[in-house]
PDB file of C-alpha atoms in Angstrom:
ATOM      1  CA  UNK A1045      -0.034   0.026   0.020  1.00  0.00           C
ATOM      2  CA  UNK A1046       2.728   2.490   0.970  1.00  0.00           C
ATOM      3  CA  UNK A1047       4.397   2.598  -2.481  1.00  0.00           C
ATOM      4  CA  UNK A1048       1.137   2.625  -4.313  1.00  0.00           C
ATOM      5  CA  UNK A1049       0.036   5.526  -2.094  1.00  0.00           C
ATOM      6  CA  UNK A1050       3.072   7.611  -2.872  1.00  0.00           C
ATOM      7  CA  UNK A1051       3.085   7.243  -6.613  1.00  0.00           C
ATOM      8  CA  UNK A1052       0.054   7.510  -8.805  1.00  0.00           C
ATOM      9  CA  UNK A1053       0.406   4.868 -11.470  1.00  0.00           C
ATOM     10  CA  UNK A1054      -1.097   5.055 -14.960  1.00  0.00           C
ATOM     11  CA  UNK A1055      -2.257   2.213 -17.133  1.00  0.00           C
ATOM     12  CA  UNK A1056       0.310  -0.106 -18.554  1.00  0.00           C
ATOM     13  CA  UNK A1057       0.403   1.016 -22.262  1.00  0.00           C
ATOM     14  CA  UNK A1058       3.537  -0.069 -23.926  1.00  0.00           C
ATOM     15  CA  UNK A1059       3.778  -3.645 -24.995  1.00  0.00           C
ATOM     16  CA  UNK A1060       7.213  -5.064 -25.740  1.00  0.00           C
ATOM     17  CA  UNK A1061       8.252  -8.269 -27.234  1.00  0.00           C
ATOM     18  CA  UNK A1062      11.087  -9.522 -25.206  1.00  0.00           C
ATOM     19  CA  UNK A1063      10.104 -13.156 -24.893  1.00  0.00           C
ATOM     20  CA  UNK A1064       7.517 -14.627 -22.656  1.00  0.00           C
ATOM     21  CA  UNK A1065       7.878 -15.205 -18.829  1.00  0.00           C
ATOM     22  CA  UNK A1066       7.359 -18.725 -17.711  1.00  0.00           C
ATOM     23  CA  UNK A1067       6.875 -17.820 -14.075  1.00  0.00           C
ATOM     24  CA  UNK A1068       9.913 -19.979 -13.023  1.00  0.00           C
ATOM     25  CA  UNK A1069      12.423 -17.233 -12.503  1.00  0.00           C
ATOM     26  CA  UNK A1070      11.941 -17.236  -8.660  1.00  0.00           C
ATOM     27  CA  UNK A1071      13.620 -20.067  -7.018  1.00  0.00           C
ATOM     28  CA  UNK A1072      12.442 -19.559  -3.467  1.00  0.00           C
ATOM     29  CA  UNK A1073      11.011 -21.707  -0.795  1.00  0.00           C
ATOM     30  CA  UNK A1074       7.172 -21.588  -0.032  1.00  0.00           C
ATOM     31  CA  UNK A1075       6.178 -18.756   2.248  1.00  0.00           C
ATOM     32  CA  UNK A1076       4.474 -21.137   4.698  1.00  0.00           C
ATOM     33  CA  UNK A1077       7.834 -22.625   5.679  1.00  0.00           C
ATOM     34  CA  UNK A1078       9.408 -19.331   6.619  1.00  0.00           C
ATOM     35  CA  UNK A1079       6.868 -17.422   8.571  1.00  0.00           C
ATOM     36  CA  UNK A1080       8.141 -18.494  12.015  1.00  0.00           C
ATOM     37  CA  UNK A1081      11.726 -17.991  10.996  1.00  0.00           C
ATOM     38  CA  UNK A1082      10.945 -14.493   9.801  1.00  0.00           C
ATOM     39  CA  UNK A1083       9.428 -13.517  13.218  1.00  0.00           C
ATOM     40  CA  UNK A1084      12.146 -15.052  15.205  1.00  0.00           C
ATOM     41  CA  UNK A1085      14.887 -13.604  13.005  1.00  0.00           C
ATOM     42  CA  UNK A1086      13.703 -10.062  13.373  1.00  0.00           C
ATOM     43  CA  UNK A1087      14.665 -10.198  17.018  1.00  0.00           C
ATOM     44  CA  UNK A1088      18.310 -10.660  15.946  1.00  0.00           C
ATOM     45  CA  UNK A1089      18.181  -8.195  13.151  1.00  0.00           C
ATOM     46  CA  UNK A1090      20.608  -5.262  12.603  1.00  0.00           C
ATOM     47  CA  UNK A1091      18.224  -3.453  10.169  1.00  0.00           C
ATOM     48  CA  UNK A1092      14.517  -3.392   9.995  1.00  0.00           C
ATOM     49  CA  UNK A1093      11.924  -1.488   7.832  1.00  0.00           C
ATOM     50  CA  UNK A1094       8.374  -1.419   9.216  1.00  0.00           C
ATOM     51  CA  UNK A1095       5.135  -0.025   7.972  1.00  0.00           C
ATOM     52  CA  UNK A1096       2.324   0.794  10.321  1.00  0.00           C
ATOM     53  CA  UNK A1097      -1.155   1.303   8.722  1.00  0.00           C
ATOM     54  CA  UNK A1098      -3.731   3.234  10.661  1.00  0.00           C
ATOM     55  CA  UNK A1099      -5.120   1.157  13.518  1.00  0.00           C
ATOM     56  CA  UNK A1100      -2.729  -1.757  12.929  1.00  0.00           C
ATOM     57  CA  UNK A1101       0.149  -3.322  14.803  1.00  0.00           C
ATOM     58  CA  UNK A1102       2.224  -5.647  12.523  1.00  0.00           C
ATOM     59  CA  UNK A1103       3.961  -8.510  14.083  1.00  0.00           C
ATOM     60  CA  UNK A1104       6.881  -8.436  11.728  1.00  0.00           C
ATOM     61  CA  UNK A1105       8.843  -5.917   9.531  1.00  0.00           C
ATOM     62  CA  UNK A1106       8.553  -5.562   5.886  1.00  0.00           C
ATOM     63  CA  UNK A1107      12.222  -6.440   5.605  1.00  0.00           C
ATOM     64  CA  UNK A1108      14.798  -7.484   8.213  1.00  0.00           C
ATOM     65  CA  UNK A1109      18.541  -7.924   7.730  1.00  0.00           C
ATOM     66  CA  UNK A1110      20.180 -10.118  10.279  1.00  0.00           C
ATOM     67  CA  UNK A1111      23.733 -10.040  11.690  1.00  0.00           C
ATOM     68  CA  UNK A1112      24.769 -12.958   9.524  1.00  0.00           C
ATOM     69  CA  UNK A1113      23.540 -11.103   6.339  1.00  0.00           C
ATOM     70  CA  UNK A1114      20.207 -13.033   5.875  1.00  0.00           C
ATOM     71  CA  UNK A1115      17.549 -10.879   4.459  1.00  0.00           C
ATOM     72  CA  UNK A1116      13.858 -11.777   5.272  1.00  0.00           C
ATOM     73  CA  UNK A1117      10.808 -10.049   3.747  1.00  0.00           C
ATOM     74  CA  UNK A1118       7.320  -9.885   5.289  1.00  0.00           C
ATOM     75  CA  UNK A1119       6.356 -12.398   2.655  1.00  0.00           C
ATOM     76  CA  UNK A1120       8.847 -14.919   4.032  1.00  0.00           C
ATOM     77  CA  UNK A1121      11.264 -14.711   1.065  1.00  0.00           C
ATOM     78  CA  UNK A1122      14.988 -14.883   1.808  1.00  0.00           C
ATOM     79  CA  UNK A1123      18.287 -14.040   0.387  1.00  0.00           C
ATOM     80  CA  UNK A1124      21.720 -13.327   1.867  1.00  0.00           C
ATOM     81  CA  UNK A1125      24.212 -10.461   1.821  1.00  0.00           C
ATOM     82  CA  UNK A1126      27.933 -11.054   2.065  1.00  0.00           C
ATOM     83  CA  UNK A1127      29.750  -9.460   5.041  1.00  0.00           C
ATOM     84  CA  UNK A1128      31.028  -6.707   2.825  1.00  0.00           C
ATOM     85  CA  UNK A1129      27.544  -6.001   1.373  1.00  0.00           C
ATOM     86  CA  UNK A1130      26.108  -5.864   4.888  1.00  0.00           C
ATOM     87  CA  UNK A1131      28.808  -3.422   6.056  1.00  0.00           C
ATOM     88  CA  UNK A1132      28.219  -1.296   2.977  1.00  0.00           C
ATOM     89  CA  UNK A1133      24.412  -1.184   3.534  1.00  0.00           C
ATOM     90  CA  UNK A1134      24.914  -0.078   7.191  1.00  0.00           C
ATOM     91  CA  UNK A1135      27.282   2.516   6.102  1.00  0.00           C
ATOM     92  CA  UNK A1136      25.051   3.821   3.342  1.00  0.00           C
ATOM     93  CA  UNK A1137      22.161   4.037   5.771  1.00  0.00           C
ATOM     94  CA  UNK A1138      23.997   5.747   8.592  1.00  0.00           C
ATOM     95  CA  UNK A1139      26.516   7.933   6.685  1.00  0.00           C
ATOM     96  CA  UNK A1140      25.307   8.347   3.139  1.00  0.00           C
ATOM     97  CA  UNK A1141      21.658   8.700   3.971  1.00  0.00           C
ATOM     98  CA  UNK A1142      22.514  10.427   7.298  1.00  0.00           C
ATOM     99  CA  UNK A1143      20.318   8.360   9.578  1.00  0.00           C
ATOM    100  CA  UNK A1144      22.932   8.659  12.219  1.00  0.00           C
ATOM    101  CA  UNK A1145      22.328  12.385  12.362  1.00  0.00           C
ATOM    102  CA  UNK A1146      18.473  12.464  12.780  1.00  0.00           C
ATOM    103  CA  UNK A1147      15.857  11.204  15.220  1.00  0.00           C
ATOM    104  CA  UNK A1148      12.135  10.946  15.330  1.00  0.00           C
ATOM    105  CA  UNK A1149      11.676  13.971  17.539  1.00  0.00           C
ATOM    106  CA  UNK A1150      13.783  16.400  15.463  1.00  0.00           C
ATOM    107  CA  UNK A1151      12.236  15.141  12.243  1.00  0.00           C
ATOM    108  CA  UNK A1152       8.688  15.598  13.543  1.00  0.00           C
ATOM    109  CA  UNK A1153       9.482  19.097  14.768  1.00  0.00           C
ATOM    110  CA  UNK A1154      10.913  20.245  11.425  1.00  0.00           C
ATOM    111  CA  UNK A1155       7.962  18.850   9.611  1.00  0.00           C
ATOM    112  CA  UNK A1156       5.512  20.523  11.996  1.00  0.00           C
ATOM    113  CA  UNK A1157       7.387  23.837  11.632  1.00  0.00           C
ATOM    114  CA  UNK A1158       7.033  23.670   7.829  1.00  0.00           C
ATOM    115  CA  UNK A1159       3.464  22.719   8.066  1.00  0.00           C
ATOM    116  CA  UNK A1160       2.752  25.794  10.238  1.00  0.00           C
ATOM    117  CA  UNK A1161       4.748  28.014   8.030  1.00  0.00           C
ATOM    118  CA  UNK A1162       2.910  27.095   4.810  1.00  0.00           C
ATOM    119  CA  UNK A1163      -0.427  26.224   6.320  1.00  0.00           C
ATOM    120  CA  UNK A1164      -0.204  22.764   4.827  1.00  0.00           C
ATOM    121  CA  UNK A1165      -1.329  19.730   6.830  1.00  0.00           C
ATOM    122  CA  UNK A1166       1.341  17.170   7.818  1.00  0.00           C
ATOM    123  CA  UNK A1167      -1.318  14.579   8.598  1.00  0.00           C
ATOM    124  CA  UNK A1168      -2.213  12.445   5.436  1.00  0.00           C
ATOM    125  CA  UNK A1169      -5.498  10.490   5.929  1.00  0.00           C
ATOM    126  CA  UNK A1170      -4.821   6.714   5.132  1.00  0.00           C
ATOM    127  CA  UNK A1171      -0.998   6.984   4.818  1.00  0.00           C
ATOM    128  CA  UNK A1172       1.314   4.591   6.654  1.00  0.00           C
ATOM    129  CA  UNK A1173       3.920   5.407   9.219  1.00  0.00           C
ATOM    130  CA  UNK A1174       7.327   4.075   8.433  1.00  0.00           C
ATOM    131  CA  UNK A1175       9.869   3.040  10.977  1.00  0.00           C
ATOM    132  CA  UNK A1176      13.520   2.324  10.283  1.00  0.00           C
ATOM    133  CA  UNK A1177      15.633   0.639  13.015  1.00  0.00           C
ATOM    134  CA  UNK A1178      19.400   0.116  12.699  1.00  0.00           C
ATOM    135  CA  UNK A1179      21.650  -1.517  15.373  1.00  0.00           C
ATOM    136  CA  UNK A1180      25.354  -0.882  14.976  1.00  0.00           C
ATOM    137  CA  UNK A1181      28.379  -0.784  17.337  1.00  0.00           C
ATOM    138  CA  UNK A1182      26.240  -1.062  20.454  1.00  0.00           C
ATOM    139  CA  UNK A1183      23.815   1.649  19.324  1.00  0.00           C
ATOM    140  CA  UNK A1184      20.313   1.505  18.176  1.00  0.00           C
ATOM    141  CA  UNK A1185      18.994   4.212  15.618  1.00  0.00           C
ATOM    142  CA  UNK A1186      15.114   4.179  15.446  1.00  0.00           C
ATOM    143  CA  UNK A1187      13.352   6.783  13.492  1.00  0.00           C
ATOM    144  CA  UNK A1188       9.676   6.891  12.744  1.00  0.00           C
ATOM    145  CA  UNK A1189       7.899   9.177  10.182  1.00  0.00           C
ATOM    146  CA  UNK A1190       4.236   9.556   9.087  1.00  0.00           C
ATOM    147  CA  UNK A1191       3.617   9.586   5.340  1.00  0.00           C
ATOM    148  CA  UNK A1192       7.191  10.204   4.488  1.00  0.00           C
ATOM    149  CA  UNK A1193       6.772   9.636   0.679  1.00  0.00           C
ATOM    150  CA  UNK A1194       4.061  12.200   0.585  1.00  0.00           C
ATOM    151  CA  UNK A1195       5.561  14.827   2.908  1.00  0.00           C
ATOM    152  CA  UNK A1196       8.966  14.837   1.237  1.00  0.00           C
ATOM    153  CA  UNK A1197       7.205  16.394  -1.776  1.00  0.00           C
ATOM    154  CA  UNK A1198       5.086  18.633   0.299  1.00  0.00           C
ATOM    155  CA  UNK A1199       7.938  19.865   2.375  1.00  0.00           C
ATOM    156  CA  UNK A1200      11.145  19.592   0.257  1.00  0.00           C
ATOM    157  CA  UNK A1201      13.103  22.000   2.338  1.00  0.00           C
ATOM    158  CA  UNK A1202      13.274  19.465   5.322  1.00  0.00           C
ATOM    159  CA  UNK A1203      16.592  17.929   4.757  1.00  0.00           C
ATOM    160  CA  UNK A1204      16.295  15.275   7.436  1.00  0.00           C
ATOM    161  CA  UNK A1205      13.037  14.161   5.785  1.00  0.00           C
ATOM    162  CA  UNK A1206      14.909  13.623   2.541  1.00  0.00           C
ATOM    163  CA  UNK A1207      17.588  11.676   4.415  1.00  0.00           C
ATOM    164  CA  UNK A1208      14.833   9.525   5.834  1.00  0.00           C
ATOM    165  CA  UNK A1209      13.151   8.819   2.461  1.00  0.00           C
ATOM    166  CA  UNK A1210      16.610   8.040   1.014  1.00  0.00           C
ATOM    167  CA  UNK A1211      17.078   5.392   3.600  1.00  0.00           C
ATOM    168  CA  UNK A1212      13.479   4.109   3.122  1.00  0.00           C
ATOM    169  CA  UNK A1213      13.952   3.699  -0.623  1.00  0.00           C
ATOM    170  CA  UNK A1214      17.257   2.005  -0.087  1.00  0.00           C
ATOM    171  CA  UNK A1215      15.608  -0.600   2.026  1.00  0.00           C
ATOM    172  CA  UNK A1216      12.625  -0.860  -0.214  1.00  0.00           C
ATOM    173  CA  UNK A1217      15.138  -1.743  -2.966  1.00  0.00           C
ATOM    174  CA  UNK A1218      16.750  -4.451  -0.750  1.00  0.00           C
ATOM    175  CA  UNK A1219      13.263  -5.899  -0.176  1.00  0.00           C
ATOM    176  CA  UNK A1220      12.310  -5.702  -3.966  1.00  0.00           C
ATOM    177  CA  UNK A1221      15.577  -7.420  -5.121  1.00  0.00           C
ATOM    178  CA  UNK A1222      14.980 -10.237  -2.588  1.00  0.00           C
ATOM    179  CA  UNK A1223      11.370 -10.754  -3.835  1.00  0.00           C
ATOM    180  CA  UNK A1224      12.195 -10.574  -7.474  1.00  0.00           C
ATOM    181  CA  UNK A1225      14.626 -13.494  -6.987  1.00  0.00           C
ATOM    182  CA  UNK A1226      17.995 -11.874  -6.274  1.00  0.00           C
ATOM    183  CA  UNK A1227      20.466  -9.391  -7.756  1.00  0.00           C
ATOM    184  CA  UNK A1228      20.872 -11.235 -11.092  1.00  0.00           C
ATOM    185  CA  UNK A1229      17.147 -11.523 -11.629  1.00  0.00           C
ATOM    186  CA  UNK A1230      16.795  -7.821 -10.815  1.00  0.00           C
ATOM    187  CA  UNK A1231      19.658  -6.956 -13.252  1.00  0.00           C
ATOM    188  CA  UNK A1232      17.927  -9.008 -16.050  1.00  0.00           C
ATOM    189  CA  UNK A1233      14.619  -7.313 -15.395  1.00  0.00           C
ATOM    190  CA  UNK A1234      16.198  -3.882 -15.609  1.00  0.00           C
ATOM    191  CA  UNK A1235      17.894  -4.904 -18.811  1.00  0.00           C
ATOM    192  CA  UNK A1236      14.549  -5.792 -20.385  1.00  0.00           C
ATOM    193  CA  UNK A1237      13.095  -2.439 -19.453  1.00  0.00           C
ATOM    194  CA  UNK A1238      16.200  -0.462 -20.541  1.00  0.00           C
ATOM    195  CA  UNK A1239      16.599  -2.152 -23.794  1.00  0.00           C
ATOM    196  CA  UNK A1240      13.017  -2.103 -24.904  1.00  0.00           C
ATOM    197  CA  UNK A1241      12.399   1.519 -23.874  1.00  0.00           C
ATOM    198  CA  UNK A1242      15.286   2.596 -26.075  1.00  0.00           C
ATOM    199  CA  UNK A1243      14.466   0.205 -29.005  1.00  0.00           C
ATOM    200  CA  UNK A1244      10.682   0.748 -29.135  1.00  0.00           C
ATOM    201  CA  UNK A1245      10.453   4.439 -28.153  1.00  0.00           C
ATOM    202  CA  UNK A1246      13.929   5.990 -28.318  1.00  0.00           C
ATOM    203  CA  UNK A1247      13.960   6.552 -24.596  1.00  0.00           C
ATOM    204  CA  UNK A1248      17.479   6.219 -23.183  1.00  0.00           C
ATOM    205  CA  UNK A1249      16.892   5.592 -19.510  1.00  0.00           C
ATOM    206  CA  UNK A1250      19.490   4.078 -17.269  1.00  0.00           C
ATOM    207  CA  UNK A1251      17.200   1.662 -15.430  1.00  0.00           C
ATOM    208  CA  UNK A1252      19.195  -0.497 -13.033  1.00  0.00           C
ATOM    209  CA  UNK A1253      18.632  -3.114 -10.355  1.00  0.00           C
ATOM    210  CA  UNK A1254      19.210  -0.356  -7.766  1.00  0.00           C
ATOM    211  CA  UNK A1255      16.084   1.440  -9.012  1.00  0.00           C
ATOM    212  CA  UNK A1256      13.790  -1.494  -8.269  1.00  0.00           C
ATOM    213  CA  UNK A1257      11.269  -0.332  -5.698  1.00  0.00           C
ATOM    214  CA  UNK A1258       8.368  -2.806  -5.629  1.00  0.00           C
ATOM    215  CA  UNK A1259       7.484  -6.260  -6.710  1.00  0.00           C
ATOM    216  CA  UNK A1260       3.876  -7.752  -6.349  1.00  0.00           C
ATOM    217  CA  UNK A1261       3.051 -11.343  -7.014  1.00  0.00           C
ATOM    218  CA  UNK A1262      -0.609 -11.742  -8.122  1.00  0.00           C
ATOM    219  CA  UNK A1263      -2.916 -14.666  -7.455  1.00  0.00           C
ATOM    220  CA  UNK A1264      -3.026 -15.670 -11.163  1.00  0.00           C
ATOM    221  CA  UNK A1265       0.721 -16.042 -11.281  1.00  0.00           C
ATOM    222  CA  UNK A1266       1.450 -12.678 -12.811  1.00  0.00           C
ATOM    223  CA  UNK A1267       3.933 -10.323 -11.480  1.00  0.00           C
ATOM    224  CA  UNK A1268       4.066  -6.492 -11.300  1.00  0.00           C
ATOM    225  CA  UNK A1269       7.338  -4.788 -10.763  1.00  0.00           C
ATOM    226  CA  UNK A1270       8.265  -1.058 -10.454  1.00  0.00           C
ATOM    227  CA  UNK A1271      11.456   0.864 -10.908  1.00  0.00           C
ATOM    228  CA  UNK A1272      11.803   4.393  -9.491  1.00  0.00           C
ATOM    229  CA  UNK A1273      14.366   6.235 -11.746  1.00  0.00           C
ATOM    230  CA  UNK A1274      15.186   9.758 -10.621  1.00  0.00           C
ATOM    231  CA  UNK A1275      17.475  11.768  -8.409  1.00  0.00           C
ATOM    232  CA  UNK A1276      14.812  14.131  -7.147  1.00  0.00           C
ATOM    233  CA  UNK A1277      12.290  13.797  -4.403  1.00  0.00           C
ATOM    234  CA  UNK A1278       9.615  15.509  -6.331  1.00  0.00           C
ATOM    235  CA  UNK A1279       6.873  13.273  -7.550  1.00  0.00           C
ATOM    236  CA  UNK A1280       6.394  15.540 -10.613  1.00  0.00           C
ATOM    237  CA  UNK A1281      10.031  14.746 -11.697  1.00  0.00           C
ATOM    238  CA  UNK A1282       9.889  11.060 -10.965  1.00  0.00           C
ATOM    239  CA  UNK A1283      10.383   8.510 -13.729  1.00  0.00           C
ATOM    240  CA  UNK A1284       8.496   5.404 -13.019  1.00  0.00           C
ATOM    241  CA  UNK A1285       9.044   2.300 -15.082  1.00  0.00           C
ATOM    242  CA  UNK A1286       6.413  -0.464 -14.638  1.00  0.00           C
ATOM    243  CA  UNK A1287       6.820  -4.000 -15.773  1.00  0.00           C
ATOM    244  CA  UNK A1288       3.917  -6.450 -15.856  1.00  0.00           C
ATOM    245  CA  UNK A1289       4.737 -10.117 -16.395  1.00  0.00           C
ATOM    246  CA  UNK A1290       2.202 -12.866 -17.033  1.00  0.00           C
ATOM    247  CA  UNK A1291       3.122 -16.559 -17.675  1.00  0.00           C
ATOM    248  CA  UNK A1292       3.210 -17.331 -21.368  1.00  0.00           C
ATOM    249  CA  UNK A1293       2.956 -13.705 -22.619  1.00  0.00           C
ATOM    250  CA  UNK A1294       5.359 -11.051 -23.446  1.00  0.00           C
ATOM    251  CA  UNK A1295       6.004  -8.520 -20.587  1.00  0.00           C
ATOM    252  CA  UNK A1296       4.222  -5.113 -20.766  1.00  0.00           C
ATOM    253  CA  UNK A1297       6.190  -2.052 -19.736  1.00  0.00           C
ATOM    254  CA  UNK A1298       5.121   1.535 -19.270  1.00  0.00           C
ATOM    255  CA  UNK A1299       7.117   4.724 -18.470  1.00  0.00           C
ATOM    256  CA  UNK A1300       5.658   7.622 -16.491  1.00  0.00           C
ATOM    257  CA  UNK A1301       7.641  10.713 -16.733  1.00  0.00           C
ATOM    258  CA  UNK A1302       6.882  13.971 -15.184  1.00  0.00           C
ATOM    259  CA  UNK A1303       3.393  12.849 -14.314  1.00  0.00           C
ATOM    260  CA  UNK A1304       2.622  11.620 -17.779  1.00  0.00           C
ATOM    261  CA  UNK A1305       2.733   8.336 -19.613  1.00  0.00           C
ATOM    262  CA  UNK A1306       5.190   8.074 -22.513  1.00  0.00           C
ATOM    263  CA  UNK A1307       3.252   6.474 -25.390  1.00  0.00           C
TER     264      UNK A1307
END
């Protein structure tokens, strides 16, 4: 819900011929065998991403990274980071994104100040709260923010909110890569989108595995994936590449750029 709330998606309109998807790309264990392990593993996690919908209390995070590098998603899908990848992820969150320099209180205060300054509400009906927790070197960093993806567009001057959303997107990317079947599968999917956008429509867009933000498995065996390709926090400047895969058919890809679908 959280990503769909932040980005208004248009219909999938560009059909590309890049071969059919058999539905066998994901080699993961059934969700039912992993539910208990996910809940237990979160207690030993070094990184967690949580979403709290209004009136709900989830019993496990959307994604948890354990001290041994294991990555668990809320759907019970698992992968593993190498020690160097885990160390890099922690450094990216704390230093590059700046999560070590902010806290919930200061973040909330700055948002409320901007809300009052511009007479714009900072309470978004139906939006989730997001919580990021990082344990490192004996310290625990825990920052929570309401409707971060919406408010970062409403209050772009709040630098600590931009830092939070940067960390949020980084962890959503970790979750999406895990759920699509791993780094190699994500790279192949990005290649399909990148090649066909250029070939079919002359759009040269550097879609990468690092841009993958969402994966949704549908009951009929279809899969919907979304890449967020931009360096701006403005929704109007976002480039959203959507890939819809259905067993036995060619994937469908759409590009939403500056709020409009590229036909």
